[in-house]
Coordinates of C-alpha atoms and ligand atoms in Angstrom, one line a residue:
M116 CA 0.0 0.0 0.0
R117 CA 2.8 2.4 1.0
R118 CA 4.6 1.6 -2.2
L119 CA 1.5 2.3 -4.2
I120 CA 1.0 5.7 -2.5
F121 CA 4.6 6.5 -3.5
I122 CA 4.3 5.2 -7.1
L123 CA 0.8 6.6 -7.9
P124 CA 1.7 10.2 -8.4
L125 CA 4.6 9.1 -10.6
L126 CA 2.2 6.9 -12.6
L127 CA -0.3 9.6 -12.9
F128 CA 2.4 12.1 -14.0
T129 CA 3.7 9.7 -16.6
T130 CA 0.2 9.0 -17.9
C131 CA -0.6 12.7 -18.0
K132 CA 2.5 13.3 -20.0
K133 CA 1.5 10.8 -22.6
Q134 CA -2.0 12.3 -23.0
P135 CA -2.2 14.2 -26.3
T136 CA -2.6 17.9 -25.5
Q137 CA -5.9 19.3 -26.7
P138 CA -5.5 22.2 -29.1
T139 CA -6.5 25.7 -28.1
G140 CA -5.5 27.5 -31.3
L141 CA -7.0 27.4 -34.7
V142 CA -7.3 23.9 -36.0
T143 CA -7.5 23.1 -39.7
E144 CA -7.6 19.9 -41.7
N145 CA -5.1 20.6 -44.6
A146 CA -2.9 23.6 -44.6
M147 CA -2.1 26.7 -42.5
V148 CA -0.1 30.0 -42.5
V149 CA 0.6 31.9 -39.3
T150 CA 2.0 35.4 -39.6
A151 CA 2.1 38.8 -37.9
R152 CA -1.0 40.0 -39.9
A153 CA -4.2 38.3 -41.0
E154 CA -3.8 39.8 -44.5
A155 CA -0.5 38.1 -45.1
S156 CA -1.7 34.8 -43.6
K157 CA -4.8 34.8 -45.9
I158 CA -2.8 35.5 -49.0
G159 CA -0.5 32.5 -48.2
S160 CA -3.4 30.3 -47.3
D161 CA -5.4 31.2 -50.5
I162 CA -2.3 30.4 -52.7
M163 CA -2.3 26.9 -51.2
E164 CA -6.1 26.5 -51.5
K165 CA -5.7 27.3 -55.2
G166 CA -3.2 24.4 -55.5
G167 CA 0.1 26.1 -54.7
N168 CA 2.5 24.4 -52.4
A169 CA 4.2 25.7 -49.2
F170 CA 7.0 27.2 -51.3
D171 CA 4.6 29.2 -53.4
A172 CA 2.8 30.3 -50.3
M173 CA 6.2 31.4 -48.9
V174 CA 6.9 33.7 -51.8
A175 CA 3.5 35.4 -51.5
T176 CA 3.5 35.6 -47.7
E177 CA 7.0 37.1 -47.5
L178 CA 6.0 39.8 -50.0
A179 CA 2.6 40.3 -48.4
L180 CA 4.3 41.1 -45.1
A181 CA 6.2 43.9 -46.8
V182 CA 2.8 45.4 -47.5
A183 CA 0.8 44.5 -44.4
Y184 CA 3.6 44.7 -41.8
P185 CA 6.2 47.2 -42.9
Y186 CA 7.5 47.3 -39.4
A187 CA 9.6 44.2 -40.2
G188 CA 8.1 42.6 -43.4
N189 CA 10.2 43.9 -46.2
L190 CA 11.7 44.2 -49.7
G191 CA 14.6 46.2 -48.2
G192 CA 15.8 43.6 -45.7
G193 CA 16.6 40.0 -45.6
G194 CA 16.0 36.7 -43.8
F195 CA 16.4 32.9 -43.5
M196 CA 14.1 30.1 -44.4
V197 CA 14.3 26.4 -43.4
Y198 CA 12.1 23.8 -45.1
R199 CA 11.2 20.2 -44.6
K200 CA 9.5 18.5 -47.6
N201 CA 6.9 15.8 -47.0
N202 CA 9.5 13.1 -47.9
G203 CA 11.7 14.3 -45.0
E204 CA 14.2 16.2 -47.2
V205 CA 15.4 19.3 -45.4
G206 CA 17.2 22.5 -46.5
G207 CA 17.6 26.2 -45.9
I208 CA 18.1 29.4 -47.7
D209 CA 20.1 32.4 -46.6
Y210 CA 18.8 35.7 -48.0
R211 CA 20.5 37.7 -45.4
E212 CA 21.7 41.2 -46.3
K213 CA 25.4 41.7 -46.9
A214 CA 28.0 44.4 -46.5
P215 CA 28.5 46.6 -49.5
L216 CA 31.7 46.3 -51.6
S217 CA 33.1 49.5 -50.1
A218 CA 32.6 48.3 -46.5
H219 CA 35.5 47.9 -44.2
K220 CA 36.2 46.8 -40.6
D221 CA 36.4 50.3 -39.1
M222 CA 33.7 52.0 -41.2
Y223 CA 31.6 52.9 -38.1
L224 CA 34.6 54.1 -36.0
D225 CA 35.8 57.7 -35.5
S226 CA 39.5 58.8 -35.7
L227 CA 39.9 57.7 -32.1
G228 CA 38.5 54.3 -32.8
N229 CA 35.2 54.9 -31.0
V230 CA 31.9 53.7 -32.5
I231 CA 30.1 56.7 -34.1
S232 CA 26.7 56.9 -32.5
K233 CA 23.7 56.0 -34.8
M234 CA 25.9 55.5 -37.9
S235 CA 25.1 51.8 -38.1
T236 CA 21.5 52.1 -36.8
V237 CA 19.8 55.1 -38.3
G238 CA 19.6 56.3 -41.9
A239 CA 21.4 55.4 -45.1
T240 CA 24.8 54.6 -43.6
A241 CA 23.2 51.6 -41.8
V242 CA 21.8 49.9 -44.9
G243 CA 23.2 46.5 -46.0
V244 CA 22.5 45.1 -49.5
P245 CA 18.9 43.7 -49.3
G246 CA 18.4 40.0 -49.9
T247 CA 14.6 39.3 -49.7
V248 CA 13.7 39.5 -53.3
A249 CA 16.6 37.3 -54.3
G250 CA 15.5 34.8 -51.6
V251 CA 11.9 34.5 -52.7
I252 CA 12.8 34.3 -56.4
A253 CA 15.4 31.5 -55.7
V254 CA 12.8 29.6 -53.7
H255 CA 10.3 30.0 -56.5
E256 CA 12.8 28.8 -59.1
K257 CA 13.7 25.7 -57.2
F258 CA 10.4 24.6 -55.6
G259 CA 7.5 26.8 -56.9
S260 CA 4.6 25.1 -58.7
L261 CA 2.5 28.1 -59.8
P262 CA 3.6 31.0 -62.0
L263 CA 5.2 34.0 -60.2
S264 CA 2.3 36.1 -61.4
D265 CA -0.2 34.0 -59.5
L266 CA 1.8 34.6 -56.3
I267 CA 2.6 38.3 -56.7
E268 CA -0.8 39.6 -58.1
P269 CA -2.6 39.2 -54.8
V270 CA 0.1 41.1 -53.1
I271 CA 0.0 43.9 -55.6
A272 CA -3.8 44.0 -55.1
L273 CA -3.3 44.3 -51.4
A274 CA -0.9 47.1 -51.8
R275 CA -3.4 49.0 -54.0
K276 CA -6.4 48.3 -51.8
G277 CA -4.4 49.1 -48.7
V278 CA -4.1 47.8 -45.1
I279 CA -6.1 48.9 -42.1
V280 CA -4.1 50.5 -39.2
T281 CA -4.6 48.5 -36.0
E282 CA -4.1 49.8 -32.5
K283 CA -0.8 48.0 -32.1
Q284 CA 0.4 49.3 -35.5
L285 CA -0.5 52.9 -34.6
Q286 CA 1.5 52.6 -31.4
R287 CA 4.5 51.5 -33.4
I288 CA 4.2 54.3 -36.0
T289 CA 3.7 56.9 -33.3
H290 CA 6.7 55.6 -31.4
Y291 CA 9.0 56.0 -34.4
K292 CA 7.4 59.1 -35.9
E293 CA 10.2 61.5 -34.8
S294 CA 12.8 59.2 -36.3
F295 CA 10.9 58.9 -39.6
V296 CA 10.9 62.8 -39.8
E297 CA 14.6 63.0 -38.8
V298 CA 15.7 60.6 -41.5
N299 CA 13.2 61.4 -44.3
G300 CA 11.8 64.9 -43.6
D301 CA 8.3 65.8 -42.4
S302 CA 6.5 65.0 -45.6
T303 CA 7.4 61.4 -45.5
K304 CA 4.5 58.9 -45.8
F305 CA 4.7 57.5 -42.2
A306 CA 4.8 60.9 -40.6
Q307 CA 1.1 61.5 -41.5
P308 CA -1.4 61.6 -38.6
F309 CA -2.8 58.1 -38.8
S310 CA -5.7 56.8 -36.7
V311 CA -6.9 53.3 -35.9
G312 CA -9.1 52.1 -38.7
D313 CA -7.4 54.2 -41.4
T314 CA -6.4 52.5 -44.6
I315 CA -2.8 52.9 -45.8
K316 CA -2.4 52.3 -49.5
Y317 CA 0.9 51.5 -51.1
P318 CA 0.7 52.5 -54.8
K319 CA 4.5 52.9 -55.2
L320 CA 5.2 49.5 -53.6
A321 CA 2.6 48.0 -56.0
Q322 CA 4.7 49.5 -58.9
T323 CA 7.9 48.0 -57.5
L324 CA 6.2 44.6 -57.0
T325 CA 5.0 44.8 -60.6
Q326 CA 8.6 45.1 -61.8
I327 CA 9.5 42.0 -59.8
L328 CA 6.4 40.1 -61.2
E329 CA 7.5 41.0 -64.8
K330 CA 11.3 40.6 -64.5
G331 CA 11.8 38.4 -61.5
R332 CA 15.1 39.0 -59.6
D333 CA 16.3 41.5 -62.3
G334 CA 13.2 43.6 -61.6
F335 CA 14.8 44.5 -58.3
Y336 CA 18.6 44.1 -58.6
K337 CA 19.0 45.5 -62.1
G338 CA 17.4 48.3 -64.2
E339 CA 15.0 51.0 -63.0
V340 CA 14.4 49.8 -59.4
A341 CA 18.1 49.1 -58.8
E342 CA 19.0 52.5 -60.2
K343 CA 16.5 54.4 -58.1
L344 CA 17.4 52.4 -55.0
S345 CA 21.1 52.8 -55.2
S346 CA 21.0 56.5 -56.1
F347 CA 18.6 57.1 -53.3
I348 CA 20.8 55.4 -50.7
Q349 CA 23.9 57.1 -51.9
E350 CA 22.2 60.6 -52.0
K351 CA 21.4 60.0 -48.4
G352 CA 25.0 59.2 -47.6
G353 CA 24.9 55.4 -47.7
F354 CA 27.1 52.9 -49.4
V355 CA 25.0 50.5 -51.5
T356 CA 25.7 50.8 -55.2
M357 CA 24.3 49.3 -58.5
A358 CA 27.2 46.8 -58.4
D359 CA 26.3 45.7 -54.9
L360 CA 22.7 45.0 -56.0
E361 CA 23.7 43.2 -59.2
K362 CA 26.1 41.0 -57.3
Y363 CA 23.7 40.0 -54.5
E364 CA 22.8 36.3 -54.4
A365 CA 20.8 34.2 -51.9
K366 CA 22.6 31.1 -50.8
W367 CA 21.2 27.6 -50.2
R368 CA 22.7 26.3 -46.9
D369 CA 22.5 23.0 -45.1
P370 CA 20.5 23.6 -41.9
I371 CA 21.8 22.6 -38.4
V372 CA 20.1 19.3 -37.6
F373 CA 20.3 17.6 -34.2
D374 CA 18.4 15.2 -31.9
Y375 CA 16.9 16.1 -28.5
K376 CA 15.4 13.0 -26.9
E377 CA 12.9 11.7 -29.4
L378 CA 12.8 14.9 -31.4
K379 CA 14.8 15.9 -34.4
M380 CA 15.3 19.7 -34.8
I381 CA 16.1 21.4 -38.1
S382 CA 17.2 25.0 -37.7
M383 CA 19.2 27.7 -39.5
S384 CA 23.0 27.5 -39.9
P385 CA 25.4 30.5 -39.9
P386 CA 25.4 33.3 -40.8
S387 CA 22.5 32.9 -38.4
S388 CA 23.6 31.9 -34.9
G389 CA 20.1 30.5 -34.3
G390 CA 20.7 26.8 -35.2
V391 CA 24.0 26.4 -33.5
T392 CA 23.0 28.2 -30.3
I393 CA 19.6 26.4 -29.9
N394 CA 21.4 23.1 -30.6
Q395 CA 23.9 23.9 -27.8
I396 CA 21.1 24.9 -25.4
F397 CA 19.0 21.8 -26.0
K398 CA 22.0 19.5 -25.7
M399 CA 23.2 21.1 -22.5
M400 CA 19.8 20.6 -21.0
E401 CA 19.2 17.1 -22.4
P402 CA 20.8 15.1 -19.5
H403 CA 18.2 16.6 -17.2
D404 CA 14.5 15.7 -17.1
I405 CA 13.3 19.3 -17.4
G406 CA 9.7 18.1 -18.0
S407 CA 9.6 16.9 -14.4
F408 CA 10.8 20.2 -13.0
G409 CA 7.5 22.0 -13.9
H410 CA 6.9 24.8 -16.4
N411 CA 8.7 28.1 -15.5
S412 CA 9.7 26.6 -12.1
S413 CA 12.9 27.9 -10.5
K414 CA 14.6 24.6 -11.4
S415 CA 13.7 24.7 -15.1
I416 CA 14.6 28.4 -15.3
Q417 CA 17.9 27.7 -13.7
L418 CA 18.8 24.9 -16.1
F419 CA 17.7 26.8 -19.1
T420 CA 19.5 30.0 -18.0
E421 CA 22.8 28.2 -17.4
A422 CA 22.6 26.5 -20.8
A423 CA 21.8 29.8 -22.5
R424 CA 24.6 31.6 -20.7
R425 CA 27.2 29.2 -22.0
A426 CA 25.7 29.0 -25.5
Y427 CA 25.5 32.8 -26.0
A428 CA 29.1 33.1 -24.8
D429 CA 30.2 30.7 -27.6
R430 CA 27.8 32.4 -30.1
N431 CA 29.4 35.8 -29.6
Y432 CA 32.9 34.5 -29.8
F433 CA 32.9 31.9 -32.5
L434 CA 30.1 32.7 -35.0
G435 CA 30.1 34.8 -38.1
D436 CA 29.6 34.4 -41.9
P437 CA 30.9 30.8 -42.7
D438 CA 32.1 32.1 -46.1
F439 CA 34.6 34.3 -44.2
V440 CA 35.4 32.6 -41.0
D441 CA 36.1 29.0 -39.9
I442 CA 33.5 28.0 -37.4
P443 CA 34.6 25.0 -35.3
F444 CA 31.2 23.2 -35.6
D445 CA 32.7 19.9 -34.7
V446 CA 33.8 21.2 -31.3
L447 CA 30.8 23.5 -30.6
L448 CA 28.2 20.8 -31.3
D449 CA 30.1 17.9 -29.8
D450 CA 28.4 16.1 -26.9
T451 CA 31.5 15.8 -24.8
Y452 CA 32.3 19.5 -25.3
L453 CA 28.8 20.5 -24.2
E454 CA 28.9 18.1 -21.2
E455 CA 32.1 19.8 -20.2
R456 CA 30.6 23.2 -20.6
M457 CA 28.0 22.3 -18.0
A458 CA 30.4 20.5 -15.7
D459 CA 30.4 23.3 -13.2
F460 CA 26.6 23.8 -13.3
S461 CA 24.8 23.2 -10.0
F462 CA 21.1 23.8 -8.9
E463 CA 22.5 25.2 -5.7
K464 CA 24.1 28.4 -7.1
A465 CA 24.2 30.6 -10.2
S466 CA 27.3 30.5 -12.4
L467 CA 28.9 33.8 -13.1
S468 CA 29.1 35.1 -16.7
S469 CA 32.3 36.9 -15.7
A470 CA 33.8 33.5 -15.1
I471 CA 32.8 32.5 -18.7
G472 CA 33.6 35.9 -20.3
H473 CA 33.6 39.5 -19.4
G474 CA 31.9 42.8 -20.2
E475 CA 29.3 45.2 -18.9
V476 CA 26.5 46.1 -21.3
E477 CA 22.9 47.2 -21.5
I478 CA 20.4 45.0 -23.3
L479 CA 17.8 46.8 -25.5
E480 CA 15.0 44.4 -26.1
S481 CA 13.1 44.5 -29.2
S482 CA 10.2 42.7 -31.0
E483 CA 11.3 43.7 -34.5
T484 CA 11.8 41.2 -37.2
T485 CA 8.9 38.9 -38.1
H486 CA 8.4 35.2 -38.4
Y487 CA 5.9 33.0 -40.3
S488 CA 5.2 29.3 -40.4
I489 CA 3.5 27.4 -43.2
V490 CA 2.4 23.8 -43.7
D491 CA 0.7 22.7 -47.0
D492 CA -1.8 19.9 -47.6
A493 CA 1.0 17.6 -48.7
G494 CA 2.9 18.1 -45.5
N495 CA 5.6 20.3 -46.8
A496 CA 6.7 22.8 -44.1
I497 CA 8.3 26.2 -44.2
S498 CA 9.8 28.2 -41.3
A499 CA 10.9 31.7 -42.3
T500 CA 12.1 34.7 -40.4
T501 CA 12.6 38.0 -42.1
T502 CA 13.8 41.4 -40.9
L503 CA 14.8 45.0 -41.4
N504 CA 16.7 44.6 -38.1
G505 CA 15.2 47.6 -36.1
G506 CA 11.5 48.5 -36.2
Y507 CA 11.2 50.0 -39.7
G508 CA 14.9 49.2 -40.1
S509 CA 17.1 52.3 -40.6
K510 CA 13.8 54.4 -40.8
L511 CA 15.0 55.4 -44.3
Y512 CA 11.9 55.1 -46.6
S513 CA 12.0 55.3 -50.3
E514 CA 8.9 57.3 -51.2
D515 CA 9.5 56.4 -54.9
L516 CA 9.8 52.6 -54.4
G517 CA 7.4 52.4 -51.4
F518 CA 9.5 50.5 -48.8
F519 CA 11.8 50.9 -45.8
L520 CA 15.5 50.0 -45.9
N521 CA 17.2 47.8 -43.3
N522 CA 19.8 48.8 -40.6
E523 CA 21.3 45.4 -40.7
M524 CA 24.9 46.7 -40.7
D525 CA 24.4 47.1 -36.9
D526 CA 24.4 43.3 -36.6
F527 CA 28.1 43.2 -37.4
S528 CA 30.4 44.0 -34.4
A529 CA 31.4 47.5 -35.4
K530 CA 34.1 47.2 -32.7
P531 CA 34.8 43.9 -31.0
G532 CA 33.8 44.0 -27.4
V533 CA 31.3 46.9 -27.8
P534 CA 27.6 45.9 -27.7
N535 CA 25.2 46.3 -30.7
M536 CA 21.6 47.5 -30.3
F537 CA 20.6 44.2 -28.8
G538 CA 23.4 44.4 -26.2
L539 CA 25.2 41.5 -27.9
I540 CA 28.9 41.7 -27.7
G541 CA 30.6 40.5 -30.9
A542 CA 34.1 39.3 -31.6
E543 CA 36.4 39.3 -34.6
A544 CA 34.4 36.5 -36.3
N545 CA 31.6 39.0 -36.9
S546 CA 33.7 42.0 -37.9
I547 CA 32.8 43.9 -41.1
A548 CA 34.3 43.0 -44.5
P549 CA 33.1 43.7 -48.1
E550 CA 30.3 41.3 -49.1
K551 CA 30.3 39.5 -45.7
R552 CA 26.9 38.7 -44.1
M553 CA 26.3 39.9 -40.6
L554 CA 25.6 37.4 -37.8
S555 CA 22.0 36.9 -37.0
S556 CA 19.9 35.4 -34.2
M557 CA 17.1 34.4 -36.4
T558 CA 16.0 30.8 -35.6
P559 CA 13.4 29.5 -38.1
T560 CA 13.0 25.9 -36.9
I561 CA 11.2 22.8 -37.8
V562 CA 10.8 19.9 -35.4
E563 CA 10.2 16.2 -36.2
K564 CA 8.9 13.7 -33.7
E565 CA 9.6 10.0 -34.4
G566 CA 10.3 10.8 -38.0
K567 CA 7.2 12.9 -38.7
L568 CA 6.6 16.6 -38.9
Y569 CA 5.7 17.8 -35.4
M570 CA 6.2 21.6 -35.2
V571 CA 7.1 24.7 -37.2
V572 CA 8.3 27.6 -35.1
G573 CA 10.1 30.9 -35.0
T574 CA 9.9 34.4 -33.7
P575 CA 11.2 38.0 -33.9
G576 CA 13.0 39.5 -30.9
G577 CA 16.7 40.2 -31.7
S578 CA 18.9 38.4 -29.3
T579 CA 15.9 36.9 -27.5
I580 CA 14.8 35.0 -30.6
I581 CA 16.8 31.9 -29.7
T582 CA 15.6 31.6 -26.1
A583 CA 11.9 32.2 -27.2
V584 CA 12.0 29.5 -29.8
A585 CA 13.6 27.0 -27.4
Q586 CA 11.1 27.8 -24.7
T587 CA 8.1 27.4 -27.1
I588 CA 9.4 23.9 -28.2
L589 CA 9.9 22.9 -24.5
N590 CA 6.4 24.2 -23.6
V591 CA 4.8 21.8 -26.1
Y592 CA 7.1 18.8 -25.8
E593 CA 8.2 18.9 -22.1
F594 CA 5.3 20.7 -20.5
N595 CA 2.4 19.4 -22.5
Q596 CA 1.0 22.7 -23.7
S597 CA -1.0 23.1 -26.8
M598 CA 0.6 25.2 -29.6
Q599 CA -1.4 28.2 -28.8
E600 CA -0.7 27.9 -25.0
A601 CA 3.0 27.4 -25.7
V602 CA 3.1 30.6 -27.8
N603 CA 1.1 32.6 -25.2
S604 CA 3.2 31.4 -22.2
P605 CA 5.3 33.9 -20.4
R606 CA 9.0 33.9 -21.3
F607 CA 12.3 34.7 -19.8
H608 CA 15.7 35.4 -21.3
H609 CA 19.4 35.3 -20.5
Q610 CA 22.2 35.9 -23.0
W611 CA 25.4 35.6 -21.1
L612 CA 26.0 39.3 -20.9
P613 CA 24.6 41.3 -19.3
D614 CA 24.5 38.7 -16.6
H615 CA 20.9 39.0 -15.6
I616 CA 17.6 37.3 -16.4
N617 CA 14.8 39.3 -18.0
F618 CA 11.2 38.2 -17.3
E619 CA 8.1 39.2 -19.2
P620 CA 5.7 41.3 -17.1
E621 CA 3.3 38.5 -16.2
G622 CA 3.6 34.9 -15.0
F623 CA 6.6 35.0 -12.8
S624 CA 5.9 35.4 -9.0
K625 CA 7.9 37.4 -6.5
E626 CA 8.5 34.2 -4.6
L627 CA 10.0 32.6 -7.7
K628 CA 12.3 35.6 -8.3
D629 CA 13.3 35.7 -4.7
E630 CA 14.3 32.0 -4.8
L631 CA 16.4 32.6 -7.9
K632 CA 18.0 35.7 -6.3
S633 CA 18.9 33.6 -3.2
K634 CA 20.9 31.3 -5.5
G635 CA 22.8 34.2 -6.9
Y636 CA 20.8 35.0 -10.1
N637 CA 20.7 38.7 -11.0
I638 CA 17.2 39.7 -12.1
D639 CA 16.6 42.8 -14.2
E640 CA 13.8 44.3 -12.0
K641 CA 13.7 47.6 -14.0
R642 CA 12.5 46.2 -17.3
N643 CA 10.1 43.4 -18.1
P644 CA 10.2 43.4 -21.9
V645 CA 7.9 41.5 -24.2
I646 CA 10.1 38.6 -25.3
G647 CA 9.4 37.4 -28.9
K648 CA 6.2 37.1 -30.9
V649 CA 6.1 33.5 -31.9
D650 CA 4.1 32.2 -34.8
A651 CA 4.0 28.4 -35.0
I652 CA 2.1 25.3 -36.2
R653 CA 1.8 21.9 -34.5
V654 CA 0.8 18.8 -36.2
L655 CA -1.7 16.9 -34.1
E656 CA -1.8 13.2 -33.6
N657 CA -4.8 13.0 -36.0
G658 CA -2.8 14.9 -38.7
K659 CA -4.7 18.2 -38.3
L660 CA -2.8 21.4 -37.7
E661 CA -3.0 23.7 -34.7
G662 CA -1.8 27.3 -35.1
G663 CA -0.1 29.3 -32.4
A664 CA -0.5 33.0 -33.3
D665 CA 1.1 35.2 -30.6
R666 CA -1.3 37.2 -28.5
R667 CA 1.4 39.8 -28.1
G668 CA 0.8 41.1 -31.6
D669 CA -1.9 41.2 -34.4
D670 CA -0.7 37.7 -35.3
T671 CA -3.2 35.4 -37.0
A672 CA -3.4 31.8 -38.2
V673 CA -5.4 31.2 -41.4
G674 CA -5.9 27.8 -43.0
F675 CA -8.4 25.4 -44.5
Ligands
LIG802 N1 18.5 41.6 -37.0 C1 18.2 40.6 -36.0 C2 18.8 39.3 -36.3 O1 19.2 39.1 -37.4 O2 19.0 38.6 -35.4

């Protein structure tokens, strides 16, 4: 009897763990798109309903986000996409921006070697060579099943019809209005006095999209659009030339693939740090049964934090554009190495980042960038994250072409040891060089369980992207949450330096924080930022799809 009393809770727990979690997000039979705006999700879903595959939907969704979500959706930025075809084949494409041909290591330093304020973050000097159009065209050429016109026409129609201003969008536009005026003058489109419910039309963007529809990649990187774009950037003091645009190429890259318990994860390889860092975090946690510690319990937060601390320290030192630097993948992802990294971890006491590295920096959180997830009715999956870097990028807006330009040059380490706008301290591996791609944190990820598609996930959030994606996967797999619950759940973040944990405003009690503090964890009490805005899809046991559209934004799942 005594033994039974002891075993019963364990049995109940194990049985509960095996119960399939009931969905709480949108459930559809066949296909789904989850993005930051309903308009973009619908365009992607409609493409698939008309017979297009997930890759066709990706082309249309990516471009539709440039219209419906100019905060991060873009033609003037770049991104990464990871795919898994229904036959299990996986791959990835890097359409990250790159440094212009005239770029050099010290381009953002003054004569005393100090970083020049704002030069890599605001205005034309911050702009890297955009990659988005090359990315979607390459995807279409390799995997598309419908003509480009079928994919771009609905996007052009949306640009002409316009997009309604939501409460959240108005807050963002208002927040950045001063910068729009500072960079572009007071007659700029986004300096107008908008109200919730207004419709913003994008006739100039529709014209640019028409050039892409008619001429494909050359409609953006050569001819009229390229001439206007390069002259505009240079007139404003920037560095991107016609030659830079002509030379830009998206690159197919093998994703980072690793096992975690019965899962197989497929995530983006460098120049995004996402895949390597998430691989390290999961592998450092794997020896522990985090599922039994309880969701967001002090023990699970400790374990996650210590793994993240060590993984971010490696990220910042070793990672950069693999075409320019040798990344020691075999060491960084080796089980023994990762075991050794955690050898001094104890649940009794926090490790010190100063013992792992050094530096004193401020983190500036951000929810910029945007992620979308797609699954088609044949089971092909797309996980794509795209960005202008900051909200509305460099704030430089081409009135003539109808889109914002990125400030992605800030993702390089302008000066090793000095933090970028996300508080990330970079090293030599991520220093600036002509045509080099800047290191990213974007973590578009696809998860298999027992050989079958299980989850498609990703998020914006700068340096917090990696931890938000990892926590969402843990929420579903280890803590039995539905996709929507996993996306909604409160998140926390640690990135090695600064050596403190950030918590979202709700969901973490004073008692929990006190317990962590008593073990030596520093908690940033001043700021409780929003961490990530995850858009994800889970494949249910019956084959249906559950969407997780983040409550933190206007994010919406659409499917059929
Ligand atoms: N610009 C944000 C990132 O690439 O991680």
